[in-house]
Short mmCIF file of C-alpha atoms and ligand atoms in Angstrom, two decimals:
data_model
loop_
_atom_site.label_atom_id
_atom_site.label_comp_id
_atom_site.label_asym_id
_atom_site.label_seq_id
_atom_site.Cartn_x
_atom_site.Cartn_y
_atom_site.Cartn_z
CA UNK A 1 189.29 130.71 100.30
CA UNK A 2 187.41 127.63 99.37
CA UNK A 3 187.52 124.58 97.20
CA UNK A 4 184.90 124.53 94.47
CA UNK A 5 184.00 121.56 92.28
CA UNK A 6 182.30 122.66 89.05
CA UNK A 7 180.60 120.26 86.66
CA UNK A 8 179.76 121.31 83.10
CA UNK A 9 177.20 119.31 81.13
CA UNK A 10 177.37 118.44 77.44
CA UNK A 11 175.35 121.41 76.22
CA UNK A 12 177.68 123.82 78.05
CA UNK A 13 180.71 122.48 76.16
CA UNK A 14 178.96 121.66 72.89
CA UNK A 15 181.48 123.43 70.64
CA UNK A 16 184.77 125.35 70.69
CA UNK A 17 182.96 128.56 71.58
CA UNK A 18 181.23 126.87 74.52
CA UNK A 19 184.50 125.44 75.75
CA UNK A 20 186.10 128.89 75.63
CA UNK A 21 183.17 130.42 77.50
CA UNK A 22 183.38 127.74 80.20
CA UNK A 23 187.16 128.21 80.43
CA UNK A 24 186.63 131.92 81.15
CA UNK A 25 184.20 131.08 83.92
CA UNK A 26 186.64 128.64 85.50
CA UNK A 27 189.49 131.14 85.30
CA UNK A 28 187.29 133.80 86.94
CA UNK A 29 186.56 131.44 89.86
CA UNK A 30 190.26 130.64 90.16
CA UNK A 31 191.15 134.36 90.08
CA UNK A 32 188.63 134.99 92.86
CA UNK A 33 190.99 132.91 94.98
CA UNK A 34 189.35 129.48 95.00
CA UNK A 35 190.85 126.12 94.24
CA UNK A 36 188.89 124.69 91.33
CA UNK A 37 188.28 121.11 90.27
CA UNK A 38 186.20 120.71 87.11
CA UNK A 39 184.25 117.69 85.94
CA UNK A 40 183.15 117.65 82.29
CA UNK A 41 180.66 115.70 80.23
CA UNK A 42 181.15 114.79 76.59
CA UNK A 43 180.56 117.59 74.05
CA UNK A 44 176.92 118.03 72.97
CA UNK A 45 175.41 114.77 71.71
CA UNK A 46 178.72 112.88 71.55
CA UNK A 47 177.59 110.05 73.86
CA UNK A 48 174.47 109.45 71.73
CA UNK A 49 176.51 109.57 68.55
CA UNK A 50 179.05 107.08 69.85
CA UNK A 51 176.24 104.77 70.96
CA UNK A 52 174.71 104.98 67.45
CA UNK A 53 178.08 104.20 65.88
CA UNK A 54 178.41 101.09 68.02
CA UNK A 55 174.90 100.02 66.99
CA UNK A 56 175.90 100.37 63.35
CA UNK A 57 178.72 97.87 63.66
CA UNK A 58 176.89 95.38 65.89
CA UNK A 59 173.38 94.97 67.26
CA UNK A 60 174.78 93.95 70.66
CA UNK A 61 177.94 95.89 71.50
CA UNK A 62 180.09 94.04 74.06
CA UNK A 63 179.73 96.03 77.31
CA UNK A 64 183.47 96.30 77.92
CA UNK A 65 184.13 97.81 74.51
CA UNK A 66 181.09 100.06 74.71
CA UNK A 67 182.48 101.56 77.92
CA UNK A 68 185.87 102.06 76.28
CA UNK A 69 184.14 103.84 73.41
CA UNK A 70 181.84 106.05 75.49
CA UNK A 71 184.56 107.19 77.89
CA UNK A 72 186.37 108.66 74.89
CA UNK A 73 183.70 111.38 74.72
CA UNK A 74 184.70 112.87 78.07
CA UNK A 75 188.41 112.58 77.22
CA UNK A 76 187.89 114.85 74.24
CA UNK A 77 186.16 117.59 76.23
CA UNK A 78 188.55 117.41 79.20
CA UNK A 79 191.65 117.86 77.03
CA UNK A 80 190.12 120.70 74.99
CA UNK A 81 189.00 122.45 78.16
CA UNK A 82 192.47 122.17 79.71
CA UNK A 83 193.95 123.67 76.54
CA UNK A 84 191.45 126.54 76.55
CA UNK A 85 192.25 127.36 80.18
CA UNK A 86 195.98 127.30 79.53
CA UNK A 87 195.40 129.66 76.64
CA UNK A 88 193.97 132.10 79.20
CA UNK A 89 197.20 131.91 81.18
CA UNK A 90 196.21 129.49 83.97
CA UNK A 91 197.76 126.10 84.54
CA UNK A 92 195.27 123.28 83.96
CA UNK A 93 195.66 119.53 83.70
CA UNK A 94 193.14 116.91 82.61
CA UNK A 95 192.68 113.46 84.14
CA UNK A 96 190.63 110.43 83.18
CA UNK A 97 188.30 109.03 85.82
CA UNK A 98 190.79 106.27 86.48
CA UNK A 99 193.68 108.74 86.95
CA UNK A 100 191.51 110.80 89.28
CA UNK A 101 191.02 107.74 91.48
CA UNK A 102 187.35 107.02 90.76
CA UNK A 103 187.05 103.36 91.79
CA UNK A 104 183.88 101.53 90.82
CA UNK A 105 182.14 98.19 90.78
CA UNK A 106 182.72 96.08 87.67
CA UNK A 107 179.24 96.35 86.14
CA UNK A 108 179.81 97.87 82.69
CA UNK A 109 177.34 100.58 81.70
CA UNK A 110 176.06 101.06 85.23
CA UNK A 111 179.00 100.83 87.58
CA UNK A 112 178.69 102.32 91.06
CA UNK A 113 181.40 104.40 92.69
CA UNK A 114 182.93 102.50 95.63
CA UNK A 115 185.66 104.94 96.59
CA UNK A 116 187.48 108.02 95.32
CA UNK A 117 191.22 108.36 95.99
CA UNK A 118 192.06 111.70 94.39
CA UNK A 119 195.79 111.84 95.17
CA UNK A 120 196.73 113.24 91.78
CA UNK A 121 193.97 115.84 91.93
CA UNK A 122 195.17 117.06 95.33
CA UNK A 123 198.69 117.25 93.99
CA UNK A 124 197.54 119.30 90.99
CA UNK A 125 195.74 121.72 93.33
CA UNK A 126 198.83 122.05 95.50
CA UNK A 127 200.77 123.00 92.39
CA UNK A 128 198.22 125.74 91.74
CA UNK A 129 196.66 124.04 88.74
CA UNK A 130 193.01 123.71 87.82
CA UNK A 131 192.25 119.97 87.69
CA UNK A 132 189.88 118.82 84.95
CA UNK A 133 188.35 115.37 85.42
CA UNK A 134 186.46 113.29 82.86
CA UNK A 135 182.97 112.64 84.20
CA UNK A 136 180.84 109.48 83.98
CA UNK A 137 183.72 107.01 84.21
CA UNK A 138 185.99 105.13 86.53
CA UNK A 139 188.00 101.97 86.87
CA UNK A 140 186.73 98.76 88.41
CA UNK A 141 188.40 97.94 91.69
CA UNK A 142 188.61 94.22 91.01
CA UNK A 143 188.65 93.75 87.23
CA UNK A 144 190.72 96.91 86.57
CA UNK A 145 188.52 97.53 83.53
CA UNK A 146 187.29 100.98 82.50
CA UNK A 147 183.65 101.46 83.46
CA UNK A 148 180.86 104.01 82.98
CA UNK A 149 178.34 105.11 85.59
CA UNK A 150 175.16 105.16 83.47
CA UNK A 151 173.73 108.02 81.43
CA UNK A 152 173.96 111.36 83.19
CA UNK A 153 176.67 109.95 85.48
CA UNK A 154 178.98 112.98 85.37
CA UNK A 155 176.88 114.62 88.08
CA UNK A 156 177.76 111.71 90.35
CA UNK A 157 181.46 111.98 89.50
CA UNK A 158 181.34 115.64 90.54
CA UNK A 159 179.63 115.09 93.89
CA UNK A 160 181.78 112.05 94.70
CA UNK A 161 184.92 114.10 94.04
CA UNK A 162 183.56 117.00 96.07
CA UNK A 163 182.98 114.62 98.99
CA UNK A 164 186.41 113.00 98.72
CA UNK A 165 188.16 116.39 98.52
CA UNK A 166 186.04 118.03 101.22
CA UNK A 167 184.88 120.75 98.80
CA UNK A 168 182.74 123.63 100.05
CA UNK A 169 180.27 123.37 97.19
CA UNK A 170 179.59 121.34 94.07
CA UNK A 171 178.31 123.58 91.28
CA UNK A 172 176.44 121.75 88.51
CA UNK A 173 176.30 123.87 85.37
CA UNK A 174 173.61 123.08 82.84
CA UNK A 175 171.52 124.88 80.22
CA UNK A 176 168.62 125.94 82.45
CA UNK A 177 168.63 128.33 85.41
CA UNK A 178 168.08 125.65 88.04
CA UNK A 179 165.47 123.20 89.21
CA UNK A 180 161.92 124.26 88.33
CA UNK A 181 158.55 123.47 89.90
CA UNK A 182 157.69 121.52 86.72
CA UNK A 183 159.26 120.92 83.32
CA UNK A 184 159.05 124.38 81.66
CA UNK A 185 158.37 122.72 78.30
CA UNK A 186 155.05 121.52 79.72
CA UNK A 187 154.34 124.35 82.17
CA UNK A 188 155.79 127.61 80.83
CA UNK A 189 154.85 129.38 84.06
CA UNK A 190 156.99 127.04 86.18
CA UNK A 191 159.11 128.75 88.86
CA UNK A 192 162.72 128.33 89.79
CA UNK A 193 163.02 126.66 93.19
CA UNK A 194 165.55 128.64 95.28
CA UNK A 195 166.37 125.76 97.63
CA UNK A 196 165.23 122.17 97.83
CA UNK A 197 166.05 119.56 100.47
CA UNK A 198 167.99 116.41 99.62
CA UNK A 199 164.97 114.17 100.23
CA UNK A 200 162.71 116.20 97.95
CA UNK A 201 165.35 116.29 95.22
CA UNK A 202 165.82 112.53 95.57
CA UNK A 203 162.10 112.00 95.00
CA UNK A 204 162.17 114.34 91.99
CA UNK A 205 165.15 112.56 90.44
CA UNK A 206 163.51 109.19 91.06
CA UNK A 207 160.25 110.44 89.52
CA UNK A 208 161.58 111.46 86.14
CA UNK A 209 163.25 114.86 86.69
CA UNK A 210 166.41 114.58 84.62
CA UNK A 211 168.22 117.62 85.92
CA UNK A 212 170.36 115.65 88.38
CA UNK A 213 171.45 112.03 88.34
CA UNK A 214 169.72 110.14 91.16
CA UNK A 215 172.92 108.71 92.63
CA UNK A 216 174.52 112.15 92.71
CA UNK A 217 171.76 113.34 95.05
CA UNK A 218 172.12 110.22 97.22
CA UNK A 219 175.83 110.89 97.48
CA UNK A 220 175.30 114.56 98.32
CA UNK A 221 172.86 113.69 101.08
CA UNK A 222 175.14 111.05 102.57
CA UNK A 223 178.15 113.40 102.69
CA UNK A 224 176.16 116.63 103.21
CA UNK A 225 177.60 118.31 100.12
CA UNK A 226 175.66 121.40 99.01
CA UNK A 227 174.89 121.33 95.28
CA UNK A 228 174.25 124.51 93.33
CA UNK A 229 172.46 123.76 90.04
CA UNK A 230 172.74 126.73 87.69
CA UNK A 231 173.14 127.78 84.08
CA UNK A 232 176.56 128.16 82.47
CA UNK A 233 174.93 130.65 80.09
CA UNK A 234 174.00 133.23 82.74
CA UNK A 235 175.36 134.59 86.01
CA UNK A 236 172.10 134.02 87.89
CA UNK A 237 171.90 132.11 91.14
CA UNK A 238 170.20 128.80 90.46
CA UNK A 239 168.81 126.18 92.84
CA UNK A 240 170.60 125.07 96.00
CA UNK A 241 170.08 121.41 96.75
CA UNK A 242 170.88 121.20 100.43
CA UNK A 243 169.22 120.93 103.80
CA UNK A 244 168.85 124.28 105.51
CA UNK A 245 171.76 123.86 107.91
CA UNK A 246 174.10 122.83 105.08
CA UNK A 247 173.14 125.93 103.11
CA UNK A 248 173.61 128.14 106.17
CA UNK A 249 177.07 126.67 106.74
CA UNK A 250 177.98 127.35 103.10
CA UNK A 251 176.78 130.92 103.50
CA UNK A 252 178.91 131.36 106.60
CA UNK A 253 181.95 129.88 104.91
CA UNK A 254 181.45 132.52 102.19
CA UNK A 255 181.23 129.98 99.45
CA UNK A 256 180.67 131.54 96.03
CA UNK A 257 177.16 132.76 95.16
CA UNK A 258 174.95 131.65 98.02
CA UNK A 259 171.49 133.20 98.18
CA UNK A 260 170.58 135.41 101.13
CA UNK A 261 168.01 134.11 103.60
CA UNK A 262 165.32 136.35 102.12
CA UNK A 263 166.01 135.38 98.50
CA UNK A 264 165.92 131.79 99.52
CA UNK A 265 162.59 132.22 101.24
CA UNK A 266 163.76 130.39 104.35
CA UNK A 267 160.74 131.58 106.28
CA UNK A 268 157.99 130.43 103.96
CA UNK A 269 158.68 126.97 102.62
CA UNK A 270 155.78 125.92 100.38
CA UNK A 271 153.84 122.71 101.07
CA UNK A 272 154.60 121.43 97.60
CA UNK A 273 157.99 121.86 95.94
CA UNK A 274 157.13 120.65 92.49
CA UNK A 275 155.49 118.27 90.04
CA UNK A 276 157.60 115.68 88.19
CA UNK A 277 156.67 113.36 85.39
CA UNK A 278 158.11 110.24 83.86
CA UNK A 279 157.34 108.57 80.55
CA UNK A 280 159.89 105.79 80.81
CA UNK A 281 157.80 103.20 82.64
CA UNK A 282 155.46 100.39 81.67
CA UNK A 283 152.78 98.48 83.55
CA UNK A 284 152.36 94.72 83.81
CA UNK A 285 149.22 93.07 85.19
CA UNK A 286 149.27 89.48 86.33
CA UNK A 287 145.63 88.47 85.92
CA UNK A 288 143.77 86.11 88.27
CA UNK A 289 146.51 85.09 90.66
CA UNK A 290 145.23 82.43 93.13
CA UNK A 291 144.86 84.06 96.56
CA UNK A 292 147.30 81.84 98.48
CA UNK A 293 150.30 82.39 100.72
CA UNK A 294 153.53 82.99 98.82
CA UNK A 295 152.23 83.95 95.37
CA UNK A 296 153.37 87.57 95.48
CA UNK A 297 156.72 86.45 96.86
CA UNK A 298 157.17 84.04 93.94
CA UNK A 299 156.27 86.67 91.34
CA UNK A 300 158.53 89.37 92.72
CA UNK A 301 161.41 86.98 93.46
CA UNK A 302 161.36 86.07 89.76
CA UNK A 303 161.60 89.76 88.84
CA UNK A 304 164.32 90.41 91.41
CA UNK A 305 166.38 87.50 90.06
CA UNK A 306 166.12 89.14 86.63
CA UNK A 307 167.55 92.34 88.25
CA UNK A 308 164.44 94.36 87.50
CA UNK A 309 163.57 97.33 89.68
CA UNK A 310 159.87 97.48 90.43
CA UNK A 311 158.26 100.82 91.15
CA UNK A 312 154.56 100.78 92.11
CA UNK A 313 152.64 97.65 93.09
CA UNK A 314 148.88 97.31 93.35
CA UNK A 315 147.05 94.23 94.58
CA UNK A 316 143.31 94.11 95.17
CA UNK A 317 141.20 91.97 97.49
CA UNK A 318 140.30 88.76 95.70
CA UNK A 319 136.87 88.16 94.23
CA UNK A 320 134.67 86.15 96.60
CA UNK A 321 133.48 83.86 93.83
CA UNK A 322 136.85 83.22 92.23
CA UNK A 323 139.34 83.40 95.11
CA UNK A 324 141.66 85.14 92.66
CA UNK A 325 143.15 88.61 92.43
CA UNK A 326 145.07 90.79 89.94
CA UNK A 327 148.51 92.16 90.72
CA UNK A 328 149.75 95.16 88.73
CA UNK A 329 153.13 96.80 88.95
CA UNK A 330 155.17 99.37 87.07
CA UNK A 331 158.76 98.99 85.91
CA UNK A 332 161.22 100.62 83.48
CA UNK A 333 160.02 100.15 79.90
CA UNK A 334 163.50 99.01 78.97
CA UNK A 335 163.01 95.95 81.21
CA UNK A 336 159.52 95.11 79.90
CA UNK A 337 160.54 92.29 77.57
CA UNK A 338 162.76 90.57 80.13
CA UNK A 339 160.04 90.79 82.80
CA UNK A 340 157.35 89.32 80.53
CA UNK A 341 159.61 86.43 79.55
CA UNK A 342 160.58 85.71 83.16
CA UNK A 343 156.96 85.78 84.32
CA UNK A 344 155.65 83.55 81.52
CA UNK A 345 158.09 80.90 82.67
CA UNK A 346 156.36 80.65 86.07
CA UNK A 347 152.79 80.70 84.70
CA UNK A 348 151.94 77.12 85.67
CA UNK A 349 153.79 77.27 88.96
CA UNK A 350 151.88 80.39 90.06
CA UNK A 351 148.68 79.42 88.28
CA UNK A 352 147.69 82.89 87.08
CA UNK A 353 145.52 83.26 83.96
CA UNK A 354 147.36 85.78 81.78
CA UNK A 355 149.82 88.66 81.60
CA UNK A 356 148.92 92.12 80.30
CA UNK A 357 151.56 94.59 79.16
CA UNK A 358 150.93 98.32 78.76
CA UNK A 359 153.66 100.80 77.94
CA UNK A 360 151.37 103.67 77.05
CA UNK A 361 151.48 105.04 80.56
CA UNK A 362 153.05 108.01 82.31
CA UNK A 363 153.64 108.85 85.94
CA UNK A 364 152.91 112.22 87.50
CA UNK A 365 154.27 112.93 90.99
CA UNK A 366 153.61 115.68 93.47
CA UNK A 367 156.56 116.27 95.78
CA UNK A 368 156.86 118.34 98.93
CA UNK A 369 158.08 117.93 102.49
CA UNK A 370 155.11 120.02 103.65
CA UNK A 371 152.61 117.25 102.89
CA UNK A 372 153.78 115.42 106.04
CA UNK A 373 152.00 117.98 108.17
CA UNK A 374 149.27 119.25 105.85
CA UNK A 375 146.23 117.03 105.42
CA UNK A 376 144.26 117.00 102.18
CA UNK A 377 147.15 117.15 99.74
CA UNK A 378 146.24 113.87 98.02
CA UNK A 379 142.58 114.88 97.81
CA UNK A 380 143.44 118.21 96.19
CA UNK A 381 145.81 116.50 93.75
CA UNK A 382 143.27 113.87 92.69
CA UNK A 383 140.55 116.53 92.34
CA UNK A 384 142.79 118.58 90.04
CA UNK A 385 143.56 115.52 87.92
CA UNK A 386 139.85 114.66 87.75
CA UNK A 387 138.89 118.19 86.72
CA UNK A 388 141.38 117.89 83.88
CA UNK A 389 139.37 114.85 82.77
CA UNK A 390 142.24 112.46 83.44
CA UNK A 391 141.65 108.92 84.74
CA UNK A 392 144.01 107.54 87.41
CA UNK A 393 145.23 103.96 86.87
CA UNK A 394 147.53 103.47 89.87
CA UNK A 395 148.50 105.43 92.97
CA UNK A 396 151.50 105.26 95.26
CA UNK A 397 152.77 107.47 98.05
CA UNK A 398 155.74 108.13 100.26
CA UNK A 399 155.89 110.51 103.21
CA UNK A 400 156.66 113.42 100.89
CA UNK A 401 155.26 112.27 97.53
CA UNK A 402 152.00 111.25 95.86
CA UNK A 403 152.30 109.64 92.42
CA UNK A 404 149.65 108.59 89.92
CA UNK A 405 149.91 106.53 86.77
CA UNK A 406 147.82 107.89 83.89
CA UNK A 407 147.51 107.38 80.14
CA UNK A 408 150.62 108.56 78.33
CA UNK A 409 148.62 111.17 76.42
CA UNK A 410 147.25 112.68 79.65
CA UNK A 411 150.61 113.39 81.29
CA UNK A 412 150.94 117.02 80.18
CA UNK A 413 147.39 117.86 81.27
CA UNK A 414 147.78 116.22 84.64
CA UNK A 415 151.09 118.00 85.31
CA UNK A 416 149.65 121.39 84.40
CA UNK A 417 146.50 120.79 86.49
CA UNK A 418 148.46 119.76 89.59
CA UNK A 419 150.85 122.69 89.18
CA UNK A 420 147.90 125.09 89.07
CA UNK A 421 146.03 123.45 91.94
CA UNK A 422 148.94 124.04 94.31
CA UNK A 423 149.47 127.65 93.23
CA UNK A 424 152.90 126.96 91.81
CA UNK A 425 152.37 129.06 88.67
CA UNK A 426 154.50 132.16 88.39
CA UNK A 427 153.07 135.40 86.97
CA UNK A 428 155.86 135.78 84.49
CA UNK A 429 157.78 133.28 82.41
CA UNK A 430 160.96 132.61 84.39
CA UNK A 431 162.36 129.57 82.69
CA UNK A 432 164.86 130.09 79.90
CA UNK A 433 166.26 127.03 78.21
CA UNK A 434 169.61 128.16 76.81
CA UNK A 435 170.95 125.04 75.18
CA UNK A 436 167.86 122.98 74.73
CA UNK A 437 168.86 119.50 75.84
CA UNK A 438 168.96 119.77 79.62
CA UNK A 439 172.42 118.24 79.83
N1 LIG B 1 178.14 111.98 78.65
C1 LIG B 1 177.35 111.11 79.46
C2 LIG B 1 175.91 111.13 79.00
O1 LIG B 1 175.59 111.79 78.03
C3 LIG B 1 177.45 111.43 80.92
C4 LIG B 1 176.90 112.78 81.34
O2 LIG B 1 176.72 113.66 80.51
O3 LIG B 1 176.67 112.97 82.52
O4 LIG B 1 175.09 110.48 79.59
MG1 MG B 2 172.85 115.62 83.21
#
């Protein structure tokens, strides 16, 4: 029998009833003969509420104390869940991230996991207990302070634990039936994706799909951990995030609830897996940059020093008359102010004319491993966007992705048009959102 790591999101444990329901599910897995380690998120909107509370006492909460505060959310749900399981007659023990051996960097609010040393979790399993671990948190290896992993970080806790324990599968329970070909709130005819490769899921998570934390997918790929994203409100099989050979190995090891080869559609992988969108970015244009060696380096070094992650970059050929060119790039909206300030400081040094800031943009991305070998994907995508009457402001590509930046108001139309153009629409409405928050 195997070792299963199960992660339950906030909407699955939103109230006492939810916690009881989840406890029954865990006990059923345990009774089927598996060892079970559970990672929980904070109940419902607790993390948002705690953040609001902090904002009410100070406009700038000290990062150390904010982490202390936010980690309390997961401590509440882990203890309640352990109690609910014990009430059903199984032994269960809860552990904070620190107790579970989740060692991180010291950056409060966005710490990275460095190592997981789950000695106490192994011991609990040996004693026959279900181990419940608080998600989203750890302890800094050098400062010994309590840290958090960034919003949505419990997914990463779960996969990191699964890797450290050598689990057979990491099940991520949420309030939708899996990963869909588009956000069902925009495209009601979106389909559930039976299996998606790590690289495609990484692109989706990086392009605005909020179903899995980006770092959790990176971790899963590095350690080849199969992830099963599914709803805690139904018994349906969800989406397997795994490369084909990892899924086949899981099937052979008789891990719980793997799809059969035919259900999974192993034979006919579509060219396009899905369409993602992101409304969290902004665009900055540096106007009339002199066309000389080193200007782009100076601009982007300034942004790198300010710890800003740049997404797309567009630079045109310079005008013959002026010898100047515009450079545009996109970045997280949250970093917009910092970037503008940093760039204004180097105005004279670089010699550009002005800075333009636009946060009324959205990004729509088409993702699919099949585009490597199928020509014409970009053309079909752009044609669909054009037919929807949507203007494209920027374009970027990877081997398995084409993204466009459009006006914020055009995002929904562009997503629906692309989804239709690649025949991703399902005949019936498959997507059910049980909880409503996607957590
Ligand atoms: N509770 C945290 C959040 O709301 C972590 C998580 O749910 O993954 O972001
Ligand atoms: Mg989440």
